Amino acid sequence: VDGLAAAQARVLARPSVLQYGLPHAALKRQIVELMAMRGVDCDPEQVLLTTGAQQGMDLVARLFADASGAVLLEQTVYEGIHLALRGPAPRLLTVPARPDSGLDVEAVAAWLASGVQPRFLYAIPTGHNPLGVTLADERRRRLVELAREGGLPVLEDDAYGFLSYEGTPPPALRALDERWVLYLGSFSKILAPALRGGWLVVPPELVGPLATLKHGADIDTPSLSHHVISAYLETGDLPGHLAMVRAEYRRRRDLMLECLADELPPGACWSRPEAGMFVWVELPGGLDTAELLESAIERHGVAWCPGQAFAVGGGQHAAHCMRLCFTAAPPAQIAEGIKRLGRALAAALERPRPAAAARERNLDLP
Ligand SMILES: Cc1ncc(COP(=O)(O)O)c(C=O)c1O
């Protein structure tokens, strides 16, 4: 807060920042430097500043997709991309993604071999939302190879790429290919979401068409925020801030994992995220996390994101799953929250569940 307040005061000393403005050139140069931390070599001409990563995703969806084409997604993935694709309404093709290994790259190969030519693949290779998984190096290489061979643009959402907890994370996909990988970055997870600072790194010939779409959406990025971000970056304080944030988030992750081991019922399993903000939990016994939510809030004072919210096309495959966030709550609340979660699940497992019993007997349910 202090760093941003000081940056804002410096910025507002120049009243011209309150006018409509061109995209902030200094911020683009600073983003080029940040990208080097993700192993990416790029130029300011390849950077498009956006109103958060969400807008970058929306612009790419609108430029690439329409109702006559298809887009490839992991079957369980950040719900913001579902929303961004609603307008263009392409056919949604999915590939499996597991909380321990991530996107199934060979399933991408199978789609390409089947002759479909998706307009793009959306992927979150580092600190996946909601699965918490980070794609291993060899899978990244194979994915980029497939993209190149199959002429498949990949929109790499790296919103969590700077939040890694186990040494150096694998480089961004964009570090492996600058033609087929479109990179999406965000200041939301490393500074503050309210700043609405996001960016795309794309081949220069896409910058114009994307900028035109952006102009139609909001004329100007929140340029005052972008000036504030730039003034903050100028101080050189970001690396220290990042180190502090990573250390604190790692502590909270470790605590949540410990609490889950103590409190969750036998048969539950969960991911061990190396990056990002989320743990993905899979529950036993046919529990449906969306159905349980209301009573968990009312009787036990605990809430979660039901897995269903991330299932492309509303599929049932994630109905027994939930996403937990380990970064937002302070440690004491994490410990208490997971205790309550344990109680809520124990109570649910004790109740008779006709739907689950029927499912286990393979009966057809309405
Ligand atoms: C994977 C992913 N991409 C993009 C976003 C949106 O980021 P922004 O706040 O920069 O729009 C989020 C926000 O939660 C996210 O989880």
Short mmCIF file of C-alpha atoms and ligand atoms in Angstrom, two decimals:
data_model
loop_
_atom_site.label_atom_id
_atom_site.label_comp_id
_atom_site.label_asym_id
_atom_site.label_seq_id
_atom_site.Cartn_x
_atom_site.Cartn_y
_atom_site.Cartn_z
CA VAL A 1 0.00 0.00 0.00
CA ASP A 2 2.80 2.43 0.91
CA GLY A 3 4.67 1.68 -2.31
CA LEU A 4 1.58 2.20 -4.45
CA ALA A 5 0.53 5.36 -2.58
CA ALA A 6 3.96 6.89 -3.13
CA ALA A 7 3.91 5.85 -6.79
CA GLN A 8 0.44 7.34 -7.24
CA ALA A 9 1.49 10.65 -5.64
CA ARG A 10 4.46 10.91 -8.00
CA VAL A 11 2.28 10.12 -11.00
CA LEU A 12 -0.42 12.66 -10.09
CA ALA A 13 2.17 15.41 -9.86
CA ARG A 14 1.86 15.38 -13.68
CA PRO A 15 -1.81 16.24 -14.40
CA SER A 16 -1.44 15.18 -18.05
CA VAL A 17 -1.78 11.58 -16.82
CA LEU A 18 -5.49 12.31 -16.36
CA GLN A 19 -6.01 12.67 -20.12
CA TYR A 20 -6.67 9.85 -22.58
CA GLY A 21 -3.27 8.55 -23.45
CA LEU A 22 -1.32 6.26 -25.70
CA PRO A 23 -0.34 2.90 -24.19
CA HIS A 24 2.35 3.62 -21.61
CA ALA A 25 5.64 3.05 -23.43
CA ALA A 26 7.75 2.85 -20.25
CA LEU A 27 5.50 0.13 -18.85
CA LYS A 28 5.93 -1.89 -22.03
CA ARG A 29 9.71 -1.69 -21.60
CA GLN A 30 9.39 -2.74 -17.97
CA ILE A 31 7.22 -5.69 -19.02
CA VAL A 32 9.94 -6.74 -21.46
CA GLU A 33 12.31 -6.88 -18.46
CA LEU A 34 9.78 -8.84 -16.39
CA MET A 35 9.35 -11.31 -19.21
CA ALA A 36 13.07 -12.09 -19.01
CA MET A 37 12.33 -13.51 -15.53
CA ARG A 38 10.05 -16.03 -17.32
CA GLY A 39 12.76 -16.88 -19.81
CA VAL A 40 11.09 -14.82 -22.55
CA ASP A 41 12.93 -12.56 -24.94
CA CYS A 42 10.58 -10.00 -26.52
CA ASP A 43 10.31 -6.39 -27.74
CA PRO A 44 8.00 -3.58 -26.61
CA GLU A 45 6.37 -3.76 -30.09
CA GLN A 46 5.07 -7.23 -29.19
CA VAL A 47 3.45 -6.04 -25.95
CA LEU A 48 -0.20 -4.99 -25.80
CA LEU A 49 -1.31 -3.45 -22.49
CA THR A 50 -4.75 -4.62 -21.38
CA THR A 51 -7.31 -4.03 -18.67
CA GLY A 52 -6.24 -7.10 -16.72
CA ALA A 53 -5.40 -10.48 -18.22
CA GLN A 54 -9.12 -11.10 -18.54
CA GLN A 55 -9.38 -8.49 -21.25
CA GLY A 56 -6.42 -9.98 -23.11
CA MET A 57 -8.21 -13.33 -23.08
CA ASP A 58 -11.41 -11.71 -24.29
CA LEU A 59 -9.64 -9.91 -27.15
CA VAL A 60 -7.88 -13.06 -28.34
CA ALA A 61 -11.16 -14.99 -28.13
CA ARG A 62 -12.90 -12.35 -30.22
CA LEU A 63 -10.12 -12.10 -32.79
CA PHE A 64 -9.62 -15.84 -33.27
CA ALA A 65 -12.91 -17.57 -32.50
CA ASP A 66 -16.41 -17.58 -33.94
CA ALA A 67 -19.36 -19.91 -34.22
CA SER A 68 -17.94 -21.61 -37.31
CA GLY A 69 -14.77 -22.82 -35.56
CA ALA A 70 -13.58 -24.71 -32.51
CA VAL A 71 -11.43 -23.83 -29.50
CA LEU A 72 -9.49 -26.36 -27.46
CA LEU A 73 -9.61 -26.24 -23.65
CA GLU A 74 -8.68 -28.40 -20.71
CA GLN A 75 -11.86 -30.03 -19.47
CA THR A 76 -11.43 -28.37 -16.06
CA VAL A 77 -10.20 -24.82 -16.34
CA TYR A 78 -10.47 -21.19 -15.15
CA GLU A 79 -14.06 -20.09 -15.62
CA GLY A 80 -13.02 -16.68 -17.06
CA ILE A 81 -12.18 -18.37 -20.38
CA HIS A 82 -15.63 -19.99 -20.47
CA LEU A 83 -17.08 -16.47 -20.16
CA ALA A 84 -14.74 -14.94 -22.74
CA LEU A 85 -15.80 -17.61 -25.25
CA ARG A 86 -19.52 -17.10 -24.71
CA GLY A 87 -19.76 -14.21 -27.18
CA PRO A 88 -17.80 -15.79 -30.06
CA ALA A 89 -19.53 -19.13 -29.24
CA PRO A 90 -17.08 -21.54 -30.90
CA ARG A 91 -17.47 -25.31 -30.54
CA LEU A 92 -15.63 -26.24 -27.33
CA LEU A 93 -13.30 -29.22 -27.63
CA THR A 94 -11.66 -30.53 -24.49
CA VAL A 95 -8.58 -32.43 -23.43
CA PRO A 96 -8.16 -34.11 -20.02
CA ALA A 97 -6.09 -32.39 -17.37
CA ARG A 98 -5.00 -34.02 -14.12
CA PRO A 99 -4.13 -32.32 -10.83
CA ASP A 100 -0.80 -34.22 -10.67
CA SER A 101 0.40 -33.91 -14.26
CA GLY A 102 -1.67 -31.19 -15.93
CA LEU A 103 -2.79 -30.90 -19.52
CA ASP A 104 -2.77 -34.17 -21.46
CA VAL A 105 -0.53 -33.18 -24.33
CA GLU A 106 -1.10 -36.40 -26.26
CA ALA A 107 -4.83 -35.65 -26.28
CA VAL A 108 -3.97 -32.42 -28.11
CA ALA A 109 -1.99 -34.52 -30.61
CA ALA A 110 -5.03 -36.78 -31.02
CA TRP A 111 -7.35 -33.85 -31.80
CA LEU A 112 -4.90 -32.51 -34.37
CA ALA A 113 -4.49 -35.96 -35.92
CA SER A 114 -8.29 -36.26 -36.19
CA GLY A 115 -8.26 -33.40 -38.67
CA VAL A 116 -9.91 -30.67 -36.59
CA GLN A 117 -8.11 -27.34 -36.72
CA PRO A 118 -8.97 -25.48 -33.50
CA ARG A 119 -8.62 -21.71 -33.68
CA PHE A 120 -6.49 -21.83 -30.54
CA LEU A 121 -5.71 -23.80 -27.39
CA TYR A 122 -6.06 -22.02 -24.05
CA ALA A 123 -3.69 -23.35 -21.39
CA ILE A 124 -2.43 -22.42 -17.90
CA PRO A 125 0.91 -24.28 -17.74
CA THR A 126 2.12 -22.76 -14.44
CA GLY A 127 0.12 -22.76 -11.18
CA HIS A 128 -3.04 -23.93 -12.92
CA ASN A 129 -6.37 -22.45 -11.89
CA PRO A 130 -8.10 -24.50 -10.49
CA LEU A 131 -5.96 -27.68 -10.50
CA GLY A 132 -2.86 -26.14 -8.91
CA VAL A 133 -0.56 -28.12 -11.20
CA THR A 134 2.52 -26.96 -13.14
CA LEU A 135 3.27 -28.64 -16.45
CA ALA A 136 6.65 -30.39 -16.56
CA ASP A 137 9.35 -29.22 -18.92
CA GLU A 138 9.15 -32.14 -21.35
CA ARG A 139 5.37 -31.75 -21.71
CA ARG A 140 5.86 -28.05 -22.47
CA ARG A 141 8.33 -28.89 -25.21
CA ARG A 142 6.02 -31.49 -26.72
CA LEU A 143 3.08 -29.07 -26.62
CA VAL A 144 5.02 -26.35 -28.40
CA GLU A 145 6.25 -28.87 -30.97
CA LEU A 146 2.64 -29.90 -31.64
CA ALA A 147 1.55 -26.26 -31.90
CA ARG A 148 4.24 -25.62 -34.49
CA GLU A 149 3.61 -28.76 -36.50
CA GLY A 150 -0.17 -28.43 -36.35
CA GLY A 151 -0.34 -24.64 -36.82
CA LEU A 152 -2.19 -24.37 -33.51
CA PRO A 153 -1.95 -21.03 -31.69
CA VAL A 154 -1.61 -21.52 -27.94
CA LEU A 155 -2.85 -18.81 -25.58
CA GLU A 156 -0.61 -19.28 -22.54
CA ASP A 157 -2.23 -17.76 -19.46
CA ASP A 158 0.69 -17.10 -17.11
CA ALA A 159 -1.24 -15.16 -14.45
CA TYR A 160 0.51 -17.25 -11.76
CA GLY A 161 3.89 -17.59 -13.47
CA PHE A 162 5.66 -15.32 -10.97
CA LEU A 163 4.24 -17.17 -7.95
CA SER A 164 6.34 -20.30 -7.73
CA TYR A 165 7.39 -21.94 -4.49
CA GLU A 166 9.91 -24.63 -5.46
CA GLY A 167 12.97 -22.94 -6.94
CA THR A 168 12.94 -21.78 -10.52
CA PRO A 169 9.77 -22.78 -12.37
CA PRO A 170 9.99 -24.09 -15.92
CA PRO A 171 10.24 -21.23 -18.43
CA ALA A 172 7.03 -19.95 -20.00
CA LEU A 173 5.85 -21.70 -23.17
CA ARG A 174 6.45 -18.39 -24.92
CA ALA A 175 10.17 -18.89 -24.25
CA LEU A 176 10.00 -21.91 -26.57
CA ASP A 177 8.20 -20.32 -29.51
CA GLU A 178 7.42 -16.75 -30.42
CA ARG A 179 5.16 -17.40 -33.39
CA TRP A 180 2.61 -19.89 -32.09
CA VAL A 181 2.50 -19.02 -28.38
CA LEU A 182 0.54 -15.92 -27.36
CA TYR A 183 1.43 -14.94 -23.80
CA LEU A 184 -1.00 -13.48 -21.28
CA GLY A 185 0.39 -11.75 -18.17
CA SER A 186 -1.13 -10.00 -15.17
CA PHE A 187 -0.17 -7.68 -12.34
CA SER A 188 -3.24 -8.86 -10.41
CA LYS A 189 -1.50 -11.72 -8.61
CA ILE A 190 1.79 -9.95 -7.93
CA LEU A 191 0.64 -6.39 -7.13
CA ALA A 192 -3.14 -5.90 -6.90
CA PRO A 193 -6.12 -6.98 -8.99
CA ALA A 194 -7.81 -3.58 -8.62
CA LEU A 195 -5.04 -1.99 -10.71
CA ARG A 196 -6.39 -3.92 -13.74
CA GLY A 197 -2.93 -4.27 -15.18
CA GLY A 198 -2.52 -7.00 -17.77
CA TRP A 199 -0.60 -7.59 -20.99
CA LEU A 200 -0.32 -9.76 -24.03
CA VAL A 201 2.91 -10.66 -25.81
CA VAL A 202 2.00 -11.51 -29.39
CA PRO A 203 3.55 -11.43 -32.86
CA PRO A 204 3.72 -7.74 -33.93
CA GLU A 205 1.19 -8.23 -36.77
CA LEU A 206 -1.50 -9.11 -34.19
CA VAL A 207 -0.98 -5.99 -32.09
CA GLY A 208 -2.94 -3.71 -34.48
CA PRO A 209 -6.07 -5.90 -34.82
CA LEU A 210 -6.12 -6.58 -31.06
CA ALA A 211 -5.63 -2.87 -30.28
CA THR A 212 -8.59 -2.00 -32.55
CA LEU A 213 -10.81 -4.49 -30.72
CA LYS A 214 -9.62 -3.06 -27.42
CA HIS A 215 -10.39 0.48 -28.52
CA GLY A 216 -13.95 -0.60 -29.24
CA ALA A 217 -14.22 -2.16 -25.79
CA ASP A 218 -12.81 0.57 -23.53
CA ILE A 219 -10.91 3.20 -25.61
CA ASP A 220 -8.07 3.38 -23.16
CA THR A 221 -6.72 0.99 -20.68
CA PRO A 222 -6.99 2.34 -17.10
CA SER A 223 -3.93 4.37 -17.96
CA LEU A 224 -3.73 6.05 -14.56
CA SER A 225 -3.27 2.59 -13.01
CA HIS A 226 -0.73 1.67 -15.63
CA HIS A 227 1.27 4.81 -14.82
CA VAL A 228 1.12 3.88 -11.12
CA ILE A 229 2.32 0.34 -11.85
CA SER A 230 5.15 1.74 -13.94
CA ALA A 231 6.16 4.25 -11.25
CA TYR A 232 6.16 1.43 -8.69
CA LEU A 233 8.31 -0.80 -10.91
CA GLU A 234 10.73 2.10 -11.40
CA THR A 235 11.61 1.99 -7.69
CA GLY A 236 13.09 -1.48 -8.15
CA ASP A 237 10.98 -2.78 -5.23
CA LEU A 238 9.17 -5.53 -7.14
CA PRO A 239 11.76 -8.32 -6.69
CA GLY A 240 11.77 -7.80 -2.90
CA HIS A 241 7.96 -7.67 -2.84
CA LEU A 242 7.79 -10.87 -4.88
CA ALA A 243 10.21 -12.64 -2.56
CA MET A 244 8.08 -11.63 0.43
CA VAL A 245 4.83 -12.69 -1.22
CA ARG A 246 6.27 -16.04 -2.33
CA ALA A 247 7.63 -16.81 1.14
CA GLU A 248 4.29 -15.99 2.77
CA TYR A 249 2.24 -17.93 0.21
CA ARG A 250 4.58 -20.93 0.52
CA ARG A 251 4.01 -20.87 4.30
CA ARG A 252 0.23 -20.75 3.80
CA ARG A 253 0.34 -23.52 1.20
CA ASP A 254 2.33 -25.77 3.52
CA LEU A 255 -0.05 -25.06 6.37
CA MET A 256 -3.11 -25.84 4.26
CA LEU A 257 -1.58 -29.11 3.03
CA GLU A 258 -0.77 -30.13 6.61
CA CYS A 259 -4.28 -29.28 7.79
CA LEU A 260 -5.85 -31.20 4.90
CA ALA A 261 -3.84 -34.29 5.88
CA ASP A 262 -5.15 -33.96 9.45
CA GLU A 263 -8.77 -33.15 8.74
CA LEU A 264 -10.00 -34.66 5.47
CA PRO A 265 -11.78 -38.03 5.42
CA PRO A 266 -10.05 -41.17 4.14
CA GLY A 267 -10.25 -41.45 0.36
CA ALA A 268 -9.95 -37.68 -0.23
CA CYS A 269 -6.94 -36.57 -2.25
CA TRP A 270 -5.54 -33.20 -3.27
CA SER A 271 -2.91 -31.53 -5.40
CA ARG A 272 0.42 -30.19 -4.04
CA PRO A 273 0.84 -26.94 -5.95
CA GLU A 274 4.34 -25.77 -6.83
CA ALA A 275 2.97 -22.42 -7.99
CA GLY A 276 -0.17 -20.32 -7.97
CA MET A 277 -2.90 -20.04 -5.35
CA PHE A 278 -4.99 -23.19 -5.41
CA VAL A 279 -5.30 -26.70 -4.04
CA TRP A 280 -7.66 -29.03 -5.90
CA VAL A 281 -9.44 -31.56 -3.71
CA GLU A 282 -11.18 -34.73 -4.90
CA LEU A 283 -13.66 -36.28 -2.49
CA PRO A 284 -14.72 -39.88 -2.05
CA GLY A 285 -18.13 -41.49 -1.81
CA GLY A 286 -19.98 -39.67 -4.57
CA LEU A 287 -20.12 -36.39 -2.64
CA ASP A 288 -21.30 -33.46 -4.75
CA THR A 289 -19.52 -30.29 -3.65
CA ALA A 290 -22.10 -27.93 -5.18
CA GLU A 291 -24.94 -29.69 -3.36
CA LEU A 292 -23.05 -29.60 -0.05
CA LEU A 293 -22.09 -25.94 -0.19
CA GLU A 294 -25.20 -24.34 1.27
CA SER A 295 -25.35 -26.53 4.34
CA ALA A 296 -21.58 -26.18 4.84
CA ILE A 297 -21.99 -22.39 4.91
CA GLU A 298 -25.06 -22.46 7.17
CA ARG A 299 -24.07 -25.20 9.60
CA HIS A 300 -20.28 -25.10 9.57
CA GLY A 301 -19.35 -21.57 8.42
CA VAL A 302 -17.04 -22.69 5.63
CA ALA A 303 -17.17 -22.25 1.85
CA TRP A 304 -15.28 -23.42 -1.24
CA CYS A 305 -15.48 -23.20 -5.03
CA PRO A 306 -17.31 -26.29 -6.32
CA GLY A 307 -15.42 -28.15 -9.03
CA GLN A 308 -18.43 -27.90 -11.28
CA ALA A 309 -17.75 -24.16 -11.77
CA PHE A 310 -14.65 -25.04 -13.81
CA ALA A 311 -16.06 -27.92 -15.86
CA VAL A 312 -16.27 -26.96 -19.53
CA GLY A 313 -19.84 -27.36 -20.77
CA GLY A 314 -21.06 -28.03 -17.21
CA GLY A 315 -19.88 -31.68 -17.32
CA GLN A 316 -20.25 -33.80 -14.18
CA HIS A 317 -16.62 -34.98 -14.06
CA ALA A 318 -15.67 -32.38 -11.41
CA ALA A 319 -18.83 -32.61 -9.28
CA HIS A 320 -16.94 -34.37 -6.44
CA CYS A 321 -14.11 -31.80 -6.48
CA MET A 322 -13.48 -28.40 -4.95
CA ARG A 323 -10.97 -25.61 -5.33
CA LEU A 324 -9.43 -24.13 -2.19
CA CYS A 325 -7.39 -20.92 -2.18
CA PHE A 326 -4.41 -20.85 0.21
CA THR A 327 -3.29 -17.27 -0.37
CA ALA A 328 -6.25 -15.10 0.61
CA ALA A 329 -6.79 -16.09 4.24
CA PRO A 330 -4.29 -15.57 7.08
CA PRO A 331 -2.81 -18.76 8.61
CA ALA A 332 -5.14 -18.93 11.62
CA GLN A 333 -8.17 -18.77 9.34
CA ILE A 334 -6.74 -21.47 7.09
CA ALA A 335 -6.35 -23.82 10.06
CA GLU A 336 -9.86 -23.08 11.33
CA GLY A 337 -11.36 -23.24 7.84
CA ILE A 338 -9.92 -26.67 7.10
CA LYS A 339 -11.14 -27.94 10.49
CA ARG A 340 -14.63 -26.78 9.57
CA LEU A 341 -14.28 -28.34 6.14
CA GLY A 342 -13.37 -31.64 7.80
CA ARG A 343 -16.46 -31.41 10.01
CA ALA A 344 -18.74 -30.53 7.09
CA LEU A 345 -17.45 -33.48 5.06
CA ALA A 346 -17.67 -35.91 7.97
CA ALA A 347 -21.30 -34.86 8.50
CA ALA A 348 -22.05 -35.25 4.78
CA LEU A 349 -20.49 -38.71 4.65
CA GLU A 350 -22.68 -39.81 7.57
CA ARG A 351 -25.90 -38.73 5.83
CA PRO A 352 -27.60 -41.24 3.52
CA ARG A 353 -27.01 -40.22 -0.10
CA PRO A 354 -29.48 -41.96 -2.37
CA ALA A 355 -28.03 -40.41 -5.52
CA ALA A 356 -24.51 -41.57 -4.68
CA ALA A 357 -25.72 -45.04 -3.70
CA ALA A 358 -27.57 -45.32 -7.00
CA ARG A 359 -24.51 -44.12 -8.92
CA GLU A 360 -22.39 -46.77 -7.27
CA ARG A 361 -24.91 -49.41 -8.33
CA ASN A 362 -24.74 -48.03 -11.90
CA LEU A 363 -28.40 -47.08 -12.02
CA ASP A 364 -29.62 -44.49 -14.47
CA LEU A 365 -30.34 -41.22 -12.73
CA PRO A 366 -32.56 -38.46 -14.06
C1 LIG B 1 -5.88 -18.10 -14.78
C2 LIG B 1 -6.36 -16.68 -14.65
N1 LIG B 1 -6.27 -15.89 -15.70
C3 LIG B 1 -6.69 -14.62 -15.65
C4 LIG B 1 -7.25 -14.10 -14.50
C5 LIG B 1 -7.73 -12.69 -14.51
O1 LIG B 1 -6.68 -11.84 -14.23
P1 LIG B 1 -6.82 -10.26 -14.26
O2 LIG B 1 -7.20 -9.82 -12.89
O3 LIG B 1 -5.46 -9.79 -14.66
O4 LIG B 1 -7.86 -9.91 -15.26
C6 LIG B 1 -7.37 -14.90 -13.37
C7 LIG B 1 -7.98 -14.37 -12.16
O5 LIG B 1 -8.25 -15.06 -11.21
C8 LIG B 1 -6.92 -16.24 -13.46
O6 LIG B 1 -7.00 -17.06 -12.42
#
